[in-house]
PDB file of C-alpha atoms in Angstrom:
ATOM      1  CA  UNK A   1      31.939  -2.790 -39.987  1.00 56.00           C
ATOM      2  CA  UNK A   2      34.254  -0.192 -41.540  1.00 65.00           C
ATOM      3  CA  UNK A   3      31.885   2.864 -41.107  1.00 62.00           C
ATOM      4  CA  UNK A   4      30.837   1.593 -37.335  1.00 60.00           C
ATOM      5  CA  UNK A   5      34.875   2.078 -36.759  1.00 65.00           C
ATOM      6  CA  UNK A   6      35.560   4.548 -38.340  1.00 65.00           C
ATOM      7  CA  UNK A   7      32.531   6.666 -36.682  1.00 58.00           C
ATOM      8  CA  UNK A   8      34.413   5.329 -33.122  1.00 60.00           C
ATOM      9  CA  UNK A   9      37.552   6.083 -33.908  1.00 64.00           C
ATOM     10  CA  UNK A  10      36.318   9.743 -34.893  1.00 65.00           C
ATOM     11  CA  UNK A  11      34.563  10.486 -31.949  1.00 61.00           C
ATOM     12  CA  UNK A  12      37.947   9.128 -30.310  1.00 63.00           C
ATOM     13  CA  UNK A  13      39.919  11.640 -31.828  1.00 66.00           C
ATOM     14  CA  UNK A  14      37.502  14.482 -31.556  1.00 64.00           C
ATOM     15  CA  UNK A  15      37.691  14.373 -27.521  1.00 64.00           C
ATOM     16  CA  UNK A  16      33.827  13.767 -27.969  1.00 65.00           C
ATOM     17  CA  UNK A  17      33.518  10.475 -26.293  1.00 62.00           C
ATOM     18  CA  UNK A  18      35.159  11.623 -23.455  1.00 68.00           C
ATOM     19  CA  UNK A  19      32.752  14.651 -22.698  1.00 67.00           C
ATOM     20  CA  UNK A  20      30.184  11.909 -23.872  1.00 62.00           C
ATOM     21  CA  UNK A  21      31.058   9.753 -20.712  1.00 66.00           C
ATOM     22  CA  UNK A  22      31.596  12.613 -18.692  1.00 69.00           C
ATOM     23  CA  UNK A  23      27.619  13.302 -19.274  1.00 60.00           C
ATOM     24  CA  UNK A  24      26.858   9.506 -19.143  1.00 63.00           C
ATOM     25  CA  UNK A  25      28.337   9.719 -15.101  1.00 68.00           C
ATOM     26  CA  UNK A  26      26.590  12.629 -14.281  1.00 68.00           C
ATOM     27  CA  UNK A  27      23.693  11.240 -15.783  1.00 68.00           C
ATOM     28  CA  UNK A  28      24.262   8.137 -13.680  1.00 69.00           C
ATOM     29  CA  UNK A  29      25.242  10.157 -10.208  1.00 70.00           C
ATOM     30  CA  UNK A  30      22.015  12.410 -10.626  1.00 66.00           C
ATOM     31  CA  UNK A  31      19.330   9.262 -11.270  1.00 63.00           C
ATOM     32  CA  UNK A  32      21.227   7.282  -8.263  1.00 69.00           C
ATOM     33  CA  UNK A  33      20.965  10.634  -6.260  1.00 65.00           C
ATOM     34  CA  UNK A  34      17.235  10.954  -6.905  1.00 63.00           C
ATOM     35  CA  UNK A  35      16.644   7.131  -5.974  1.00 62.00           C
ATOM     36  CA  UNK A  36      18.002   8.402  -2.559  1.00 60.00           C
ATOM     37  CA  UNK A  37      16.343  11.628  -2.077  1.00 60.00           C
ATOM     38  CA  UNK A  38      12.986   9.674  -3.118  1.00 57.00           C
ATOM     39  CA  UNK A  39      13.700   7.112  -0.204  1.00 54.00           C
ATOM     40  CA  UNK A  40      14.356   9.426   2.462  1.00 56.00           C
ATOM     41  CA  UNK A  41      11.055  11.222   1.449  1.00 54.00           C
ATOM     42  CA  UNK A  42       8.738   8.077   1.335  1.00 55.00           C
ATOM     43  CA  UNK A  43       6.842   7.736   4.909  1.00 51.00           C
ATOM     44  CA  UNK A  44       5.545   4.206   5.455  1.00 53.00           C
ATOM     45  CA  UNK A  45       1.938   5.041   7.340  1.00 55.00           C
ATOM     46  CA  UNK A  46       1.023   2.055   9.833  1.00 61.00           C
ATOM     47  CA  UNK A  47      -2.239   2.056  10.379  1.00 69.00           C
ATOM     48  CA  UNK A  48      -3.206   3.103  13.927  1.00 85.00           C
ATOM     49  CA  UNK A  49      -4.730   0.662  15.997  1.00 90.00           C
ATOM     50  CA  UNK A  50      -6.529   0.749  19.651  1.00 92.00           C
ATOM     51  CA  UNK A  51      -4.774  -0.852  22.264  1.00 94.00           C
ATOM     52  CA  UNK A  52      -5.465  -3.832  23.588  1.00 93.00           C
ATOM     53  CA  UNK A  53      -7.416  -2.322  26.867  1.00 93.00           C
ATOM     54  CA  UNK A  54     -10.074  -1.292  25.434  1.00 96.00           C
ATOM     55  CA  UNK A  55     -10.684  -3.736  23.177  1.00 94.00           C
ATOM     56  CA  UNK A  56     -13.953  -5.093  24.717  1.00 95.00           C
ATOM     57  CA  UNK A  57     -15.877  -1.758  23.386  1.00 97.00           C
ATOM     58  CA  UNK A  58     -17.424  -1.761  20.388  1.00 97.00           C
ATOM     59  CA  UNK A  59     -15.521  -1.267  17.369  1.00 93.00           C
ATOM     60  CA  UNK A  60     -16.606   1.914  14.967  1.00 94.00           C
ATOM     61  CA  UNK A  61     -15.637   1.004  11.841  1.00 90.00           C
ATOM     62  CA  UNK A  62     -13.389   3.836  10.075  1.00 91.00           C
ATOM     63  CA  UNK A  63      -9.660   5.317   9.657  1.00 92.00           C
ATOM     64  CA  UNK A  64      -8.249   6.366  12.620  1.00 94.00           C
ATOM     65  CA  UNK A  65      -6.831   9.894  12.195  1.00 93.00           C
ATOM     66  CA  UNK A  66      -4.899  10.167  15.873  1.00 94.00           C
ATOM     67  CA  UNK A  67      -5.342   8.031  19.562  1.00 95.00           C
ATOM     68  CA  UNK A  68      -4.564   9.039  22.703  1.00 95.00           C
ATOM     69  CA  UNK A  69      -4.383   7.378  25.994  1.00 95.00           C
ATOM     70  CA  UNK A  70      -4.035   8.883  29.312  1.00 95.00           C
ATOM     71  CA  UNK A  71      -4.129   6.064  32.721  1.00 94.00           C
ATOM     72  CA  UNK A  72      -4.172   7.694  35.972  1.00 92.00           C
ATOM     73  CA  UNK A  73      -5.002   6.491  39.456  1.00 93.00           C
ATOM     74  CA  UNK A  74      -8.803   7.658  38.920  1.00 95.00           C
ATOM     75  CA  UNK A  75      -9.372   6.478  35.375  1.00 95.00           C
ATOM     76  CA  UNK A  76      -7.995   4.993  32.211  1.00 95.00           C
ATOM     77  CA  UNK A  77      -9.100   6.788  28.689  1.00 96.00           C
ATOM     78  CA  UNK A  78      -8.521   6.266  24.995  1.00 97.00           C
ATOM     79  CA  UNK A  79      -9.596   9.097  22.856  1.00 96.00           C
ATOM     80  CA  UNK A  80      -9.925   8.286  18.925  1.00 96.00           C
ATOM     81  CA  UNK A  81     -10.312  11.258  16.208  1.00 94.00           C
ATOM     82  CA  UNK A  82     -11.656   8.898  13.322  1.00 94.00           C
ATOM     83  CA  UNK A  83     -11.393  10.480   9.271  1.00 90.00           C
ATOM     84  CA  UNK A  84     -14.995  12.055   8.196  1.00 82.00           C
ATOM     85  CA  UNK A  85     -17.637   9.483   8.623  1.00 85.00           C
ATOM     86  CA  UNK A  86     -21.151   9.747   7.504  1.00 87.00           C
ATOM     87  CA  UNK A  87     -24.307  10.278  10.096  1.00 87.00           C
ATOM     88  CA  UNK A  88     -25.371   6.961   8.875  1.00 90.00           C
ATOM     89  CA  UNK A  89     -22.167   5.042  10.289  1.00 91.00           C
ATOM     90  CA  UNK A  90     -22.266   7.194  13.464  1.00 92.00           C
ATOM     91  CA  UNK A  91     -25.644   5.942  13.968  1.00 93.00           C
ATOM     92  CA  UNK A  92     -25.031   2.751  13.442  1.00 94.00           C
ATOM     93  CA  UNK A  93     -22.277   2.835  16.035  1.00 95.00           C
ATOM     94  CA  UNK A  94     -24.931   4.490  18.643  1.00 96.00           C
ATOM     95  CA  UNK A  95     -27.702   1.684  17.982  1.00 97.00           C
ATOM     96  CA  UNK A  96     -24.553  -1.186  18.182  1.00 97.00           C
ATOM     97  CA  UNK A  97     -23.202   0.635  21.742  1.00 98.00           C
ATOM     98  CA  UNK A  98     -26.741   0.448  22.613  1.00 98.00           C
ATOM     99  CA  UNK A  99     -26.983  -3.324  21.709  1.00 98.00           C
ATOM    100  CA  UNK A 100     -23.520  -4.018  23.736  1.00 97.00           C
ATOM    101  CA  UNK A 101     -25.843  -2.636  27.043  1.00 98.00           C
ATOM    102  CA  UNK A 102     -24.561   0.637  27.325  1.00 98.00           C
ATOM    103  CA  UNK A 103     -27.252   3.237  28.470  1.00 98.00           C
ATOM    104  CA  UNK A 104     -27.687   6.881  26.606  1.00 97.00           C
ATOM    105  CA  UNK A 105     -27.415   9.283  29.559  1.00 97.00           C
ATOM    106  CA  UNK A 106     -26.911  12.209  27.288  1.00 96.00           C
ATOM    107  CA  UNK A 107     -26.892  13.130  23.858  1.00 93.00           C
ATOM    108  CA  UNK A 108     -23.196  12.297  23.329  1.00 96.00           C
ATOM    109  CA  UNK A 109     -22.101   9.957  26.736  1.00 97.00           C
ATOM    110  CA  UNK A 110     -23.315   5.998  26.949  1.00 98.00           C
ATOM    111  CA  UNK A 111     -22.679   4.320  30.177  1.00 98.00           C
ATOM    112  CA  UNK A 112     -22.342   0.795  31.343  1.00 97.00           C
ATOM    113  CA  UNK A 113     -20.798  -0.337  34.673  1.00 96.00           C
ATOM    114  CA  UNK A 114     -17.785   1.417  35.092  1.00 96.00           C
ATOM    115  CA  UNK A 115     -16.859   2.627  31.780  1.00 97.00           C
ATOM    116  CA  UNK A 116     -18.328   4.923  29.642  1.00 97.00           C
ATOM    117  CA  UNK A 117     -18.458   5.733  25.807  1.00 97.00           C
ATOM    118  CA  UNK A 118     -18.165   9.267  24.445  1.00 97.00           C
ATOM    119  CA  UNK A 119     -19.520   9.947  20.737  1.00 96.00           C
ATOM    120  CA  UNK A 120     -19.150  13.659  19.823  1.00 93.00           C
ATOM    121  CA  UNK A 121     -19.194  13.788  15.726  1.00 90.00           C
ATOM    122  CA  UNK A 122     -17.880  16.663  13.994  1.00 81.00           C
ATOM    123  CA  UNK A 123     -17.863  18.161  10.365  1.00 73.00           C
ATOM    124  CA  UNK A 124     -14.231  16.889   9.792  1.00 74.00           C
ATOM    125  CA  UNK A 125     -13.959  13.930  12.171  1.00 82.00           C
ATOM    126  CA  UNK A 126     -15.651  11.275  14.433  1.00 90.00           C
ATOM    127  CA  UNK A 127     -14.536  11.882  18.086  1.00 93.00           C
ATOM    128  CA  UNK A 128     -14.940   9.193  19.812  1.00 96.00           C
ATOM    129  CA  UNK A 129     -13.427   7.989  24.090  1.00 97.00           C
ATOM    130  CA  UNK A 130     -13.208   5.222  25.773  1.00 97.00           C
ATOM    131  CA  UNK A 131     -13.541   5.892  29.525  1.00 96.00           C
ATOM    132  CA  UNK A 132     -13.086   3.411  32.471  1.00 96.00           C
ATOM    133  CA  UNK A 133     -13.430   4.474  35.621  1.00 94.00           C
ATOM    134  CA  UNK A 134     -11.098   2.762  38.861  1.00 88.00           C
TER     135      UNK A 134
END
């Protein structure tokens, strides 16, 4: 034990152990300070869902990028930009519309009743509305 206290009471004297836990708090301060900064910059993403109006169309499966509604007096649309999907999922979604009795009355717009479907792929995203007409 003699050279453990002897080596304390040396750094004692030399003023060393107090620039030591000088350091040792501004070590602390900076890693409590970057625990902070790291929460303020972490984003929680919640997964965007459709709402619950137009939840009788068919589903496409994929991540939905952005969704917008607009209801006026006329009409009620929801308008879905999906993350890049592949042809094969897109037509897979055509052929299910198609099962759910919507009729293709144009290359990209599937009609049924009142309402009608929208499909318009793109090189970066699936663009997909929901239209229902009052």
């Amino acid at each position: 034990m003699g050279l453990f206290d002897n080596l304390v009471k040396t750094i004692k004297d030399s003023g060393i152990g107090e620039e030591l836990s000088k350091v040792g708090k501004d070590i602390e301060k900076s890693v409590n300070g970057l625990g902070d900064e790291i929460k303020q910059n972490t984003t929680v993403k919640t997964p965007k869902t459709i709402p619950s109006d137009y939840s009788h169309f068919p589903a496409f499966e994929g991540t939905i990028r952005d969704i917008n509604t607009k209801n006026i007096d006329k009409y009620h649309r929801c308008t879905i930009d999906y993350e890049e999907s592949t042809i094969e999922k897109i037509n897979e979604y055509r052929n299910k519309v198609i099962e759910n009795g919507y009729q293709k009355m144009t290359d990209v717009r599937y009609e049924k009743g009142n309402e009608y479907i929208i499909i318009d792929p793109d090189n970066t995203y699936m663009h997909l509305v929901f239209h229902v007409k009052h």
